[in-house]
mmCIF file of C-alpha atoms in Angstrom:
data_model
loop_
_atom_site.group_PDB
_atom_site.id
_atom_site.type_symbol
_atom_site.label_atom_id
_atom_site.label_comp_id
_atom_site.label_asym_id
_atom_site.label_seq_id
_atom_site.Cartn_x
_atom_site.Cartn_y
_atom_site.Cartn_z
ATOM 1 C CA GLN A 42 40.137 17.745 -11.103
ATOM 2 C CA PHE A 43 40.640 15.019 -13.423
ATOM 3 C CA ALA A 44 38.064 12.665 -11.955
ATOM 4 C CA GLN A 45 35.322 15.418 -12.092
ATOM 5 C CA ALA A 46 36.335 16.251 -15.498
ATOM 6 C CA CYS A 47 35.751 12.888 -16.834
ATOM 7 C CA ALA A 48 32.771 12.219 -14.885
ATOM 8 C CA GLY A 49 31.326 15.098 -16.565
ATOM 9 C CA LEU A 50 32.243 14.193 -20.318
ATOM 10 C CA LEU A 51 30.976 10.642 -19.868
ATOM 11 C CA LYS A 52 27.799 12.158 -18.720
ATOM 12 C CA LEU A 53 27.272 14.190 -21.579
ATOM 13 C CA LEU A 54 29.361 12.091 -24.686
ATOM 14 C CA GLN A 55 28.030 8.435 -23.837
ATOM 15 C CA PRO A 56 27.107 6.519 -25.547
ATOM 16 C CA GLN A 57 28.404 7.812 -28.882
ATOM 17 C CA ALA A 58 31.746 8.608 -27.997
ATOM 18 C CA VAL A 59 34.725 7.248 -27.506
ATOM 19 C CA THR A 60 36.508 8.132 -24.318
ATOM 20 C CA ILE A 61 40.086 7.894 -23.721
ATOM 21 C CA THR A 62 41.450 8.963 -20.438
ATOM 22 C CA CYS A 63 44.884 8.634 -19.317
ATOM 23 C CA ALA A 64 46.259 9.943 -16.136
ATOM 24 C CA SER A 65 49.675 10.344 -16.877
ATOM 25 C CA GLU A 66 51.974 10.565 -19.907
ATOM 26 C CA THR A 67 53.492 6.985 -19.229
ATOM 27 C CA GLN A 68 49.846 5.579 -19.842
ATOM 28 C CA ARG A 69 49.358 7.777 -22.939
ATOM 29 C CA LYS A 70 52.748 6.647 -24.418
ATOM 30 C CA ASN A 71 51.773 3.090 -23.606
ATOM 31 C CA LEU A 72 48.550 3.452 -25.268
ATOM 32 C CA GLU A 73 49.960 4.989 -28.549
ATOM 33 C CA ALA A 74 51.116 1.441 -29.635
ATOM 34 C CA THR A 75 47.427 0.005 -29.928
ATOM 35 C CA CYS A 76 45.490 3.222 -30.181
ATOM 36 C CA PRO A 77 46.400 5.995 -32.743
ATOM 37 C CA LEU A 78 43.880 8.075 -31.070
ATOM 38 C CA VAL A 79 45.846 9.085 -28.694
ATOM 39 C CA VAL A 80 49.308 9.941 -30.839
ATOM 40 C CA ASP A 81 50.204 13.481 -30.427
ATOM 41 C CA ARG A 82 47.345 14.253 -28.094
ATOM 42 C CA THR A 83 48.962 15.261 -24.781
ATOM 43 C CA ALA A 84 47.980 17.623 -21.970
ATOM 44 C CA LYS A 85 48.680 21.128 -22.718
ATOM 45 C CA ASN A 86 49.948 23.183 -20.046
ATOM 46 C CA HIS A 87 50.244 19.880 -17.720
ATOM 47 C CA GLU A 88 46.359 20.675 -17.517
ATOM 48 C CA VAL A 89 43.248 18.446 -18.339
ATOM 49 C CA THR A 90 42.759 18.636 -21.941
ATOM 50 C CA LEU A 91 39.732 17.675 -23.850
ATOM 51 C CA TYR A 92 40.474 16.160 -27.403
ATOM 52 C CA ALA A 93 36.824 16.986 -28.953
ATOM 53 C CA CYS A 94 35.943 15.561 -32.692
ATOM 54 C CA THR A 95 33.422 14.325 -34.582
ATOM 55 C CA ASP A 96 33.181 12.932 -38.302
ATOM 56 C CA GLN A 97 37.147 12.654 -38.065
ATOM 57 C CA VAL A 98 37.431 16.426 -37.897
ATOM 58 C CA CYS A 99 38.580 17.725 -34.103
ATOM 59 C CA LEU A 100 38.216 20.964 -32.358
ATOM 60 C CA ALA A 101 41.178 22.776 -30.707
ATOM 61 C CA PRO A 102 42.536 21.453 -27.280
ATOM 62 C CA ILE A 103 39.980 22.645 -24.352
ATOM 63 C CA VAL A 104 42.469 23.130 -21.451
ATOM 64 C CA GLY A 105 41.467 23.101 -18.106
ATOM 65 C CA VAL A 106 38.202 21.795 -16.062
ATOM 66 C CA THR A 107 36.723 25.105 -16.349
ATOM 67 C CA ALA A 108 37.230 25.528 -20.157
ATOM 68 C CA ILE A 109 35.993 21.812 -20.168
ATOM 69 C CA GLU A 110 32.888 22.312 -17.929
ATOM 70 C CA LYS A 111 31.682 25.051 -19.991
ATOM 71 C CA PHE A 112 32.236 23.110 -23.088
ATOM 72 C CA ILE A 113 30.284 20.619 -21.424
ATOM 73 C CA GLN A 114 27.366 22.865 -20.558
ATOM 74 C CA GLU A 115 27.777 24.325 -24.067
ATOM 75 C CA GLN A 116 27.157 21.179 -25.539
ATOM 76 C CA ALA A 117 24.329 20.241 -23.773
ATOM 77 C CA LEU A 118 22.585 22.932 -24.449
ATOM 78 C CA VAL A 119 22.761 21.884 -28.392
ATOM 79 C CA ASN A 120 22.059 18.501 -27.729
#
């Protein structure tokens, strides 16, 4: 599910996005030291979680593959 959600996001958001994927909490913690974007952005309920931000304003976390797929579809209609 993680790979499927990432592929959909990359297709939608590239090239105007920074996409960071962390498959584990350990990866995220290691990345915090060099990338402040991931600080306090953890997986919610142990599910794939999307943090979508524009112009330094972030939406509430989008949790779960189904919700992320819905977000991707909605964004594709808008863009």
